[in-house]
Amino acid sequence: MEFIINWKKEENGDLRRNKEINEILVDTMEELFPLESGATILEIGGGSGVFAEVAASRGYSPAVLDCDESLLKSLPSSLPAIQADWAAIEESDPQLAEKYHVVVCNFNTAVQSVDELRKMNHTASEWCIVNRLLMYKEPMIDRMAKALDLPVKPVFPKLKQDYIQFNSNSVIAGHRAEVHFNDLVWETKRTPQDAAEHFLSVYFSGKEIPDGLEEQALHAAESMAVDGVVPDSVSAHVAHLHWNVNYR
């Protein structure tokens, strides 16, 4: 599946994109395994509450678990909040045993070990899901490199989410896990100055920038600008690792 997400710069792109991506995640969840209205969902490390709000709008009953008290305080009062560190919760905790229909870990590092994945399995009565952004590609980086006569190379910002190997035999012992992929595309626009600075920071990634290249990059970005902004279509690859706790 491919989803196209567009927004205007003044509409707070990051916030709106985050919401629309979570809409797609809930769509994917419903496509993979339809749930009854009112099904309970626990989101691990979901302090922003965006996924939970989308799930609630679809008729589900989500709760958010996070160790950051300040994030949980900003959640709508209608969303149950649990302040806890997922890694510190005991798997034998009777309060968690099969308490939720679905347990989700969404784009964060709250789940980083096999033990924590097994804990998800213990807590869910039906399904477990790990949503992970694998990589994203910005064609503007290649266009800028060509304009500056630099080698075009795959440049992907290192993601904090790079903590799971999608090998179901190793991460979910004894359970049949499946991976579902979504390709997302969104448009972004930067001023030439922002585009030049972004290119240099991504392309050189902390390495020393050659003398004079800042000015050259700005000129290159200005030549790409349309009506004062540099447009770019960013593609993202998202993987959903999911399994039914009753399937072995």
PDB file of C-alpha atoms in Angstrom:
ATOM      1  CA  MET A   1       0.000   0.000   0.000  1.00  0.00           C
ATOM      2  CA  GLU A   2       1.119   3.555  -0.596  1.00  0.00           C
ATOM      3  CA  PHE A   3      -0.251   6.569   1.224  1.00  0.00           C
ATOM      4  CA  ILE A   4       0.247  10.164   0.154  1.00  0.00           C
ATOM      5  CA  ILE A   5       0.243  12.749   2.929  1.00  0.00           C
ATOM      6  CA  ASN A   6       0.238  16.450   2.089  1.00  0.00           C
ATOM      7  CA  TRP A   7       0.040  19.487   4.326  1.00  0.00           C
ATOM      8  CA  LYS A   8       0.771  23.193   4.252  1.00  0.00           C
ATOM      9  CA  LYS A   9       3.788  24.453   6.125  1.00  0.00           C
ATOM     10  CA  GLU A  10       1.749  26.723   8.401  1.00  0.00           C
ATOM     11  CA  GLU A  11      -0.339  23.778   9.594  1.00  0.00           C
ATOM     12  CA  ASN A  12       2.411  22.461  11.886  1.00  0.00           C
ATOM     13  CA  GLY A  13       3.571  19.696   9.600  1.00  0.00           C
ATOM     14  CA  ASP A  14       5.249  17.454  12.172  1.00  0.00           C
ATOM     15  CA  LEU A  15       2.159  17.273  14.392  1.00  0.00           C
ATOM     16  CA  ARG A  16      -0.244  16.713  11.528  1.00  0.00           C
ATOM     17  CA  ARG A  17       1.998  14.147   9.870  1.00  0.00           C
ATOM     18  CA  ASN A  18       2.306  12.268  13.149  1.00  0.00           C
ATOM     19  CA  LYS A  19      -1.477  12.105  13.460  1.00  0.00           C
ATOM     20  CA  GLU A  20      -1.993  11.000   9.863  1.00  0.00           C
ATOM     21  CA  ILE A  21       0.685   8.298  10.162  1.00  0.00           C
ATOM     22  CA  ASN A  22      -1.059   6.991  13.268  1.00  0.00           C
ATOM     23  CA  GLU A  23      -4.353   6.986  11.354  1.00  0.00           C
ATOM     24  CA  ILE A  24      -2.623   4.726   8.838  1.00  0.00           C
ATOM     25  CA  LEU A  25      -1.306   2.496  11.628  1.00  0.00           C
ATOM     26  CA  VAL A  26      -4.815   2.003  12.977  1.00  0.00           C
ATOM     27  CA  ASP A  27      -6.043   1.318   9.427  1.00  0.00           C
ATOM     28  CA  THR A  28      -3.341  -1.324   9.097  1.00  0.00           C
ATOM     29  CA  MET A  29      -4.267  -2.865  12.440  1.00  0.00           C
ATOM     30  CA  GLU A  30      -7.912  -3.121  11.404  1.00  0.00           C
ATOM     31  CA  GLU A  31      -6.942  -4.630   8.066  1.00  0.00           C
ATOM     32  CA  LEU A  32      -4.730  -7.270   9.652  1.00  0.00           C
ATOM     33  CA  PHE A  33      -7.055  -8.328  12.435  1.00  0.00           C
ATOM     34  CA  PRO A  34     -10.501  -6.718  12.809  1.00  0.00           C
ATOM     35  CA  LEU A  35     -11.303  -5.920  16.435  1.00  0.00           C
ATOM     36  CA  GLU A  36     -14.647  -5.482  18.113  1.00  0.00           C
ATOM     37  CA  SER A  37     -15.727  -2.012  19.154  1.00  0.00           C
ATOM     38  CA  GLY A  38     -14.490  -1.272  22.658  1.00  0.00           C
ATOM     39  CA  ALA A  39     -11.474  -3.589  22.383  1.00  0.00           C
ATOM     40  CA  THR A  40      -8.839  -2.569  24.926  1.00  0.00           C
ATOM     41  CA  ILE A  41      -5.395  -1.487  23.716  1.00  0.00           C
ATOM     42  CA  LEU A  42      -2.274  -0.786  25.765  1.00  0.00           C
ATOM     43  CA  GLU A  43       0.317   1.419  24.069  1.00  0.00           C
ATOM     44  CA  ILE A  44       3.778   1.068  25.573  1.00  0.00           C
ATOM     45  CA  GLY A  45       5.797   4.274  25.561  1.00  0.00           C
ATOM     46  CA  GLY A  46       2.888   6.209  24.098  1.00  0.00           C
ATOM     47  CA  GLY A  47       3.325   9.412  26.102  1.00  0.00           C
ATOM     48  CA  SER A  48       2.436  11.690  23.181  1.00  0.00           C
ATOM     49  CA  GLY A  49      -1.008  10.069  23.090  1.00  0.00           C
ATOM     50  CA  VAL A  50      -1.437  10.495  19.317  1.00  0.00           C
ATOM     51  CA  PHE A  51      -1.978   6.800  18.557  1.00  0.00           C
ATOM     52  CA  ALA A  52      -4.266   6.407  21.565  1.00  0.00           C
ATOM     53  CA  GLU A  53      -6.402   9.378  20.502  1.00  0.00           C
ATOM     54  CA  VAL A  54      -6.794   7.960  16.992  1.00  0.00           C
ATOM     55  CA  ALA A  55      -7.674   4.523  18.395  1.00  0.00           C
ATOM     56  CA  ALA A  56     -10.233   6.065  20.765  1.00  0.00           C
ATOM     57  CA  SER A  57     -11.852   7.951  17.877  1.00  0.00           C
ATOM     58  CA  ARG A  58     -12.392   4.584  16.150  1.00  0.00           C
ATOM     59  CA  GLY A  59     -14.298   3.184  19.105  1.00  0.00           C
ATOM     60  CA  TYR A  60     -11.499   1.321  20.904  1.00  0.00           C
ATOM     61  CA  SER A  61     -10.489   1.715  24.550  1.00  0.00           C
ATOM     62  CA  PRO A  62      -6.774   2.587  24.671  1.00  0.00           C
ATOM     63  CA  ALA A  63      -4.520   3.205  27.653  1.00  0.00           C
ATOM     64  CA  VAL A  64      -1.079   4.806  27.560  1.00  0.00           C
ATOM     65  CA  LEU A  65       1.890   3.512  29.529  1.00  0.00           C
ATOM     66  CA  ASP A  66       4.954   5.753  29.774  1.00  0.00           C
ATOM     67  CA  CYS A  67       7.688   6.530  32.287  1.00  0.00           C
ATOM     68  CA  ASP A  68       7.544  10.279  31.557  1.00  0.00           C
ATOM     69  CA  GLU A  69       5.112  11.859  33.993  1.00  0.00           C
ATOM     70  CA  SER A  70       5.108  15.216  32.187  1.00  0.00           C
ATOM     71  CA  LEU A  71       3.944  13.602  28.943  1.00  0.00           C
ATOM     72  CA  LEU A  72       1.189  11.660  30.674  1.00  0.00           C
ATOM     73  CA  LYS A  73      -0.094  14.819  32.370  1.00  0.00           C
ATOM     74  CA  SER A  74      -0.615  16.383  28.944  1.00  0.00           C
ATOM     75  CA  LEU A  75      -2.885  13.556  27.783  1.00  0.00           C
ATOM     76  CA  PRO A  76      -6.638  14.157  27.481  1.00  0.00           C
ATOM     77  CA  SER A  77      -8.412  13.176  30.695  1.00  0.00           C
ATOM     78  CA  SER A  78     -10.407  10.593  28.735  1.00  0.00           C
ATOM     79  CA  LEU A  79      -7.277   8.490  28.130  1.00  0.00           C
ATOM     80  CA  PRO A  80      -6.220   6.210  31.006  1.00  0.00           C
ATOM     81  CA  ALA A  81      -2.539   6.756  31.822  1.00  0.00           C
ATOM     82  CA  ILE A  82      -0.099   4.418  33.537  1.00  0.00           C
ATOM     83  CA  GLN A  83       3.203   5.848  34.731  1.00  0.00           C
ATOM     84  CA  ALA A  84       5.704   3.004  34.674  1.00  0.00           C
ATOM     85  CA  ASP A  85       8.907   1.811  33.073  1.00  0.00           C
ATOM     86  CA  TRP A  86       7.977  -1.167  30.908  1.00  0.00           C
ATOM     87  CA  ALA A  87      11.393  -2.767  31.484  1.00  0.00           C
ATOM     88  CA  ALA A  88      10.889  -2.643  35.262  1.00  0.00           C
ATOM     89  CA  ILE A  89       7.443  -4.275  35.277  1.00  0.00           C
ATOM     90  CA  GLU A  90       7.503  -7.927  36.316  1.00  0.00           C
ATOM     91  CA  GLU A  91       6.067 -10.358  33.772  1.00  0.00           C
ATOM     92  CA  SER A  92       4.215 -12.080  36.602  1.00  0.00           C
ATOM     93  CA  ASP A  93       2.403  -8.865  37.573  1.00  0.00           C
ATOM     94  CA  PRO A  94      -1.230 -10.020  37.957  1.00  0.00           C
ATOM     95  CA  GLN A  95      -2.470  -6.553  36.999  1.00  0.00           C
ATOM     96  CA  LEU A  96      -1.165  -7.048  33.468  1.00  0.00           C
ATOM     97  CA  ALA A  97      -1.931 -10.686  32.741  1.00  0.00           C
ATOM     98  CA  GLU A  98      -4.190 -10.750  29.647  1.00  0.00           C
ATOM     99  CA  LYS A  99      -5.660  -7.423  30.704  1.00  0.00           C
ATOM    100  CA  TYR A 100      -5.693  -5.927  27.187  1.00  0.00           C
ATOM    101  CA  HIS A 101      -6.883  -7.311  23.867  1.00  0.00           C
ATOM    102  CA  VAL A 102      -3.950  -5.692  22.046  1.00  0.00           C
ATOM    103  CA  VAL A 103      -0.539  -4.446  23.195  1.00  0.00           C
ATOM    104  CA  VAL A 104       1.254  -1.980  20.916  1.00  0.00           C
ATOM    105  CA  CYS A 105       4.757  -0.528  20.940  1.00  0.00           C
ATOM    106  CA  ASN A 106       4.799   2.332  18.501  1.00  0.00           C
ATOM    107  CA  PHE A 107       8.028   3.824  17.050  1.00  0.00           C
ATOM    108  CA  ASN A 108      10.063   4.067  20.229  1.00  0.00           C
ATOM    109  CA  THR A 109      12.665   2.328  22.327  1.00  0.00           C
ATOM    110  CA  ALA A 110      10.374   1.281  25.178  1.00  0.00           C
ATOM    111  CA  VAL A 111      10.744  -2.344  24.046  1.00  0.00           C
ATOM    112  CA  GLN A 112      14.370  -3.289  23.468  1.00  0.00           C
ATOM    113  CA  SER A 113      14.767  -6.919  24.474  1.00  0.00           C
ATOM    114  CA  VAL A 114      13.296 -10.347  23.947  1.00  0.00           C
ATOM    115  CA  ASP A 115      12.112 -10.384  27.558  1.00  0.00           C
ATOM    116  CA  GLU A 116      10.146  -7.186  27.007  1.00  0.00           C
ATOM    117  CA  LEU A 117       8.568  -8.655  23.866  1.00  0.00           C
ATOM    118  CA  ARG A 118       7.556 -11.752  25.821  1.00  0.00           C
ATOM    119  CA  LYS A 119       6.045  -9.460  28.450  1.00  0.00           C
ATOM    120  CA  MET A 120       3.865  -7.971  25.703  1.00  0.00           C
ATOM    121  CA  ASN A 121       2.776 -11.509  24.921  1.00  0.00           C
ATOM    122  CA  HIS A 122       1.856 -12.078  28.568  1.00  0.00           C
ATOM    123  CA  THR A 123      -0.134  -8.846  28.793  1.00  0.00           C
ATOM    124  CA  ALA A 124      -2.229  -9.256  25.624  1.00  0.00           C
ATOM    125  CA  SER A 125      -5.154 -11.627  25.296  1.00  0.00           C
ATOM    126  CA  GLU A 126      -5.173 -11.524  21.476  1.00  0.00           C
ATOM    127  CA  TRP A 127      -2.573  -9.533  19.513  1.00  0.00           C
ATOM    128  CA  CYS A 128       0.805  -7.850  19.936  1.00  0.00           C
ATOM    129  CA  ILE A 129       2.159  -5.246  17.533  1.00  0.00           C
ATOM    130  CA  VAL A 130       5.515  -3.533  17.177  1.00  0.00           C
ATOM    131  CA  ASN A 131       5.443  -0.618  14.737  1.00  0.00           C
ATOM    132  CA  ARG A 132       8.839   0.451  13.469  1.00  0.00           C
ATOM    133  CA  LEU A 133      10.052   3.078  11.024  1.00  0.00           C
ATOM    134  CA  LEU A 134      12.781   1.311   9.059  1.00  0.00           C
ATOM    135  CA  MET A 135      14.153   4.166   7.013  1.00  0.00           C
ATOM    136  CA  TYR A 136      13.234   7.198   5.028  1.00  0.00           C
ATOM    137  CA  LYS A 137      14.604   8.641   1.833  1.00  0.00           C
ATOM    138  CA  GLU A 138      14.816  12.278   0.793  1.00  0.00           C
ATOM    139  CA  PRO A 139      15.433  12.762  -2.953  1.00  0.00           C
ATOM    140  CA  MET A 140      16.524  16.342  -2.228  1.00  0.00           C
ATOM    141  CA  ILE A 141      19.726  14.968  -0.672  1.00  0.00           C
ATOM    142  CA  ASP A 142      20.637  13.270  -3.961  1.00  0.00           C
ATOM    143  CA  ARG A 143      19.665  16.334  -5.999  1.00  0.00           C
ATOM    144  CA  MET A 144      21.841  18.576  -3.851  1.00  0.00           C
ATOM    145  CA  ALA A 145      24.782  16.149  -4.066  1.00  0.00           C
ATOM    146  CA  LYS A 146      24.578  16.082  -7.859  1.00  0.00           C
ATOM    147  CA  ALA A 147      24.361  19.882  -8.029  1.00  0.00           C
ATOM    148  CA  LEU A 148      27.518  20.130  -5.888  1.00  0.00           C
ATOM    149  CA  ASP A 149      29.346  17.419  -7.880  1.00  0.00           C
ATOM    150  CA  LEU A 150      29.505  15.157  -4.811  1.00  0.00           C
ATOM    151  CA  PRO A 151      29.078  11.364  -4.883  1.00  0.00           C
ATOM    152  CA  VAL A 152      25.436  10.344  -4.590  1.00  0.00           C
ATOM    153  CA  LYS A 153      25.187   7.857  -1.766  1.00  0.00           C
ATOM    154  CA  PRO A 154      22.396   6.370   0.312  1.00  0.00           C
ATOM    155  CA  VAL A 155      22.023   8.701   3.269  1.00  0.00           C
ATOM    156  CA  PHE A 156      19.577   7.663   5.958  1.00  0.00           C
ATOM    157  CA  PRO A 157      19.618   9.463   9.298  1.00  0.00           C
ATOM    158  CA  LYS A 158      20.326   6.953  12.053  1.00  0.00           C
ATOM    159  CA  LEU A 159      17.082   6.094  13.792  1.00  0.00           C
ATOM    160  CA  LYS A 160      16.671   5.391  17.492  1.00  0.00           C
ATOM    161  CA  GLN A 161      14.167   2.717  16.511  1.00  0.00           C
ATOM    162  CA  ASP A 162      16.867   0.455  15.084  1.00  0.00           C
ATOM    163  CA  TYR A 163      16.520  -2.118  17.851  1.00  0.00           C
ATOM    164  CA  ILE A 164      14.616  -5.065  16.410  1.00  0.00           C
ATOM    165  CA  GLN A 165      15.711  -7.705  13.946  1.00  0.00           C
ATOM    166  CA  PHE A 166      12.639  -8.975  12.159  1.00  0.00           C
ATOM    167  CA  ASN A 167      13.392 -12.623  12.798  1.00  0.00           C
ATOM    168  CA  SER A 168      10.301 -14.139  14.348  1.00  0.00           C
ATOM    169  CA  ASN A 169      12.161 -17.242  15.525  1.00  0.00           C
ATOM    170  CA  SER A 170      14.467 -15.193  17.732  1.00  0.00           C
ATOM    171  CA  VAL A 171      12.206 -12.421  19.020  1.00  0.00           C
ATOM    172  CA  ILE A 172       8.952 -14.289  19.662  1.00  0.00           C
ATOM    173  CA  ALA A 173       9.965 -17.708  20.866  1.00  0.00           C
ATOM    174  CA  GLY A 174       7.374 -20.262  19.853  1.00  0.00           C
ATOM    175  CA  HIS A 175       5.003 -17.796  18.185  1.00  0.00           C
ATOM    176  CA  ARG A 176       4.306 -17.213  14.511  1.00  0.00           C
ATOM    177  CA  ALA A 177       5.045 -13.562  13.845  1.00  0.00           C
ATOM    178  CA  GLU A 178       4.371 -11.757  10.578  1.00  0.00           C
ATOM    179  CA  VAL A 179       5.663  -8.507   9.130  1.00  0.00           C
ATOM    180  CA  HIS A 180       3.456  -6.081   7.229  1.00  0.00           C
ATOM    181  CA  PHE A 181       5.007  -3.196   5.300  1.00  0.00           C
ATOM    182  CA  ASN A 182       3.630   0.251   4.454  1.00  0.00           C
ATOM    183  CA  ASP A 183       5.267   2.778   2.182  1.00  0.00           C
ATOM    184  CA  LEU A 184       4.461   6.321   3.235  1.00  0.00           C
ATOM    185  CA  VAL A 185       5.128   9.434   1.183  1.00  0.00           C
ATOM    186  CA  TRP A 186       4.862  12.965   2.501  1.00  0.00           C
ATOM    187  CA  GLU A 187       5.762  16.331   1.092  1.00  0.00           C
ATOM    188  CA  THR A 188       7.886  18.866   2.895  1.00  0.00           C
ATOM    189  CA  LYS A 189       9.040  22.358   1.975  1.00  0.00           C
ATOM    190  CA  ARG A 190      12.088  24.218   3.241  1.00  0.00           C
ATOM    191  CA  THR A 191      13.533  27.639   2.660  1.00  0.00           C
ATOM    192  CA  PRO A 192      16.772  27.508   0.628  1.00  0.00           C
ATOM    193  CA  GLN A 193      18.753  28.278   3.786  1.00  0.00           C
ATOM    194  CA  ASP A 194      17.042  25.461   5.703  1.00  0.00           C
ATOM    195  CA  ALA A 195      17.436  23.076   2.766  1.00  0.00           C
ATOM    196  CA  ALA A 196      21.157  23.804   2.477  1.00  0.00           C
ATOM    197  CA  GLU A 197      21.745  23.361   6.211  1.00  0.00           C
ATOM    198  CA  HIS A 198      19.689  20.167   6.283  1.00  0.00           C
ATOM    199  CA  PHE A 199      21.628  18.708   3.358  1.00  0.00           C
ATOM    200  CA  LEU A 200      24.998  19.445   4.928  1.00  0.00           C
ATOM    201  CA  SER A 201      24.012  18.014   8.311  1.00  0.00           C
ATOM    202  CA  VAL A 202      22.633  14.813   6.783  1.00  0.00           C
ATOM    203  CA  TYR A 203      25.216  14.265   4.056  1.00  0.00           C
ATOM    204  CA  PHE A 204      28.275  14.870   6.239  1.00  0.00           C
ATOM    205  CA  SER A 205      26.644  13.606   9.457  1.00  0.00           C
ATOM    206  CA  GLY A 206      29.005  15.223  11.950  1.00  0.00           C
ATOM    207  CA  LYS A 207      32.069  15.137   9.702  1.00  0.00           C
ATOM    208  CA  GLU A 208      33.948  18.293   8.792  1.00  0.00           C
ATOM    209  CA  ILE A 209      32.308  20.249   5.984  1.00  0.00           C
ATOM    210  CA  PRO A 210      34.756  21.319   3.253  1.00  0.00           C
ATOM    211  CA  ASP A 211      35.594  25.006   3.102  1.00  0.00           C
ATOM    212  CA  GLY A 212      33.253  27.038   0.961  1.00  0.00           C
ATOM    213  CA  LEU A 213      30.633  24.297   0.642  1.00  0.00           C
ATOM    214  CA  GLU A 214      28.078  26.100   2.817  1.00  0.00           C
ATOM    215  CA  GLU A 215      27.863  28.917   0.275  1.00  0.00           C
ATOM    216  CA  GLN A 216      27.774  26.491  -2.658  1.00  0.00           C
ATOM    217  CA  ALA A 217      25.007  24.474  -0.982  1.00  0.00           C
ATOM    218  CA  LEU A 218      22.948  27.611  -0.476  1.00  0.00           C
ATOM    219  CA  HIS A 219      23.307  28.556  -4.152  1.00  0.00           C
ATOM    220  CA  ALA A 220      22.298  25.011  -5.158  1.00  0.00           C
ATOM    221  CA  ALA A 221      19.236  25.145  -2.920  1.00  0.00           C
ATOM    222  CA  GLU A 222      18.273  28.541  -4.287  1.00  0.00           C
ATOM    223  CA  SER A 223      18.382  27.130  -7.816  1.00  0.00           C
ATOM    224  CA  MET A 224      15.965  24.367  -6.748  1.00  0.00           C
ATOM    225  CA  ALA A 225      13.555  26.713  -5.026  1.00  0.00           C
ATOM    226  CA  VAL A 226      10.057  27.199  -6.384  1.00  0.00           C
ATOM    227  CA  ASP A 227       8.327  30.346  -5.163  1.00  0.00           C
ATOM    228  CA  GLY A 228      10.930  30.716  -2.446  1.00  0.00           C
ATOM    229  CA  VAL A 229      10.804  27.163  -1.054  1.00  0.00           C
ATOM    230  CA  VAL A 230      12.545  23.876  -1.869  1.00  0.00           C
ATOM    231  CA  PRO A 231       9.909  21.119  -2.253  1.00  0.00           C
ATOM    232  CA  ASP A 232      10.722  17.514  -1.445  1.00  0.00           C
ATOM    233  CA  SER A 233       8.784  14.250  -1.362  1.00  0.00           C
ATOM    234  CA  VAL A 234      10.015  12.091   1.501  1.00  0.00           C
ATOM    235  CA  SER A 235       9.329   8.361   1.418  1.00  0.00           C
ATOM    236  CA  ALA A 236       9.289   6.197   4.522  1.00  0.00           C
ATOM    237  CA  HIS A 237       9.292   2.429   4.951  1.00  0.00           C
ATOM    238  CA  VAL A 238       7.308   1.230   7.950  1.00  0.00           C
ATOM    239  CA  ALA A 239       7.188  -2.346   9.228  1.00  0.00           C
ATOM    240  CA  HIS A 240       4.527  -3.768  11.539  1.00  0.00           C
ATOM    241  CA  LEU A 241       5.637  -6.894  13.359  1.00  0.00           C
ATOM    242  CA  HIS A 242       2.542  -8.602  14.762  1.00  0.00           C
ATOM    243  CA  TRP A 243       1.510 -11.911  16.211  1.00  0.00           C
ATOM    244  CA  ASN A 244      -1.457 -13.578  17.844  1.00  0.00           C
ATOM    245  CA  VAL A 245      -0.615 -14.805  21.319  1.00  0.00           C
ATOM    246  CA  ASN A 246      -2.712 -17.922  20.786  1.00  0.00           C
ATOM    247  CA  TYR A 247      -0.970 -19.022  17.558  1.00  0.00           C
ATOM    248  CA  ARG A 248       1.986 -21.337  18.004  1.00  0.00           C
TER     249      ARG A 248
END
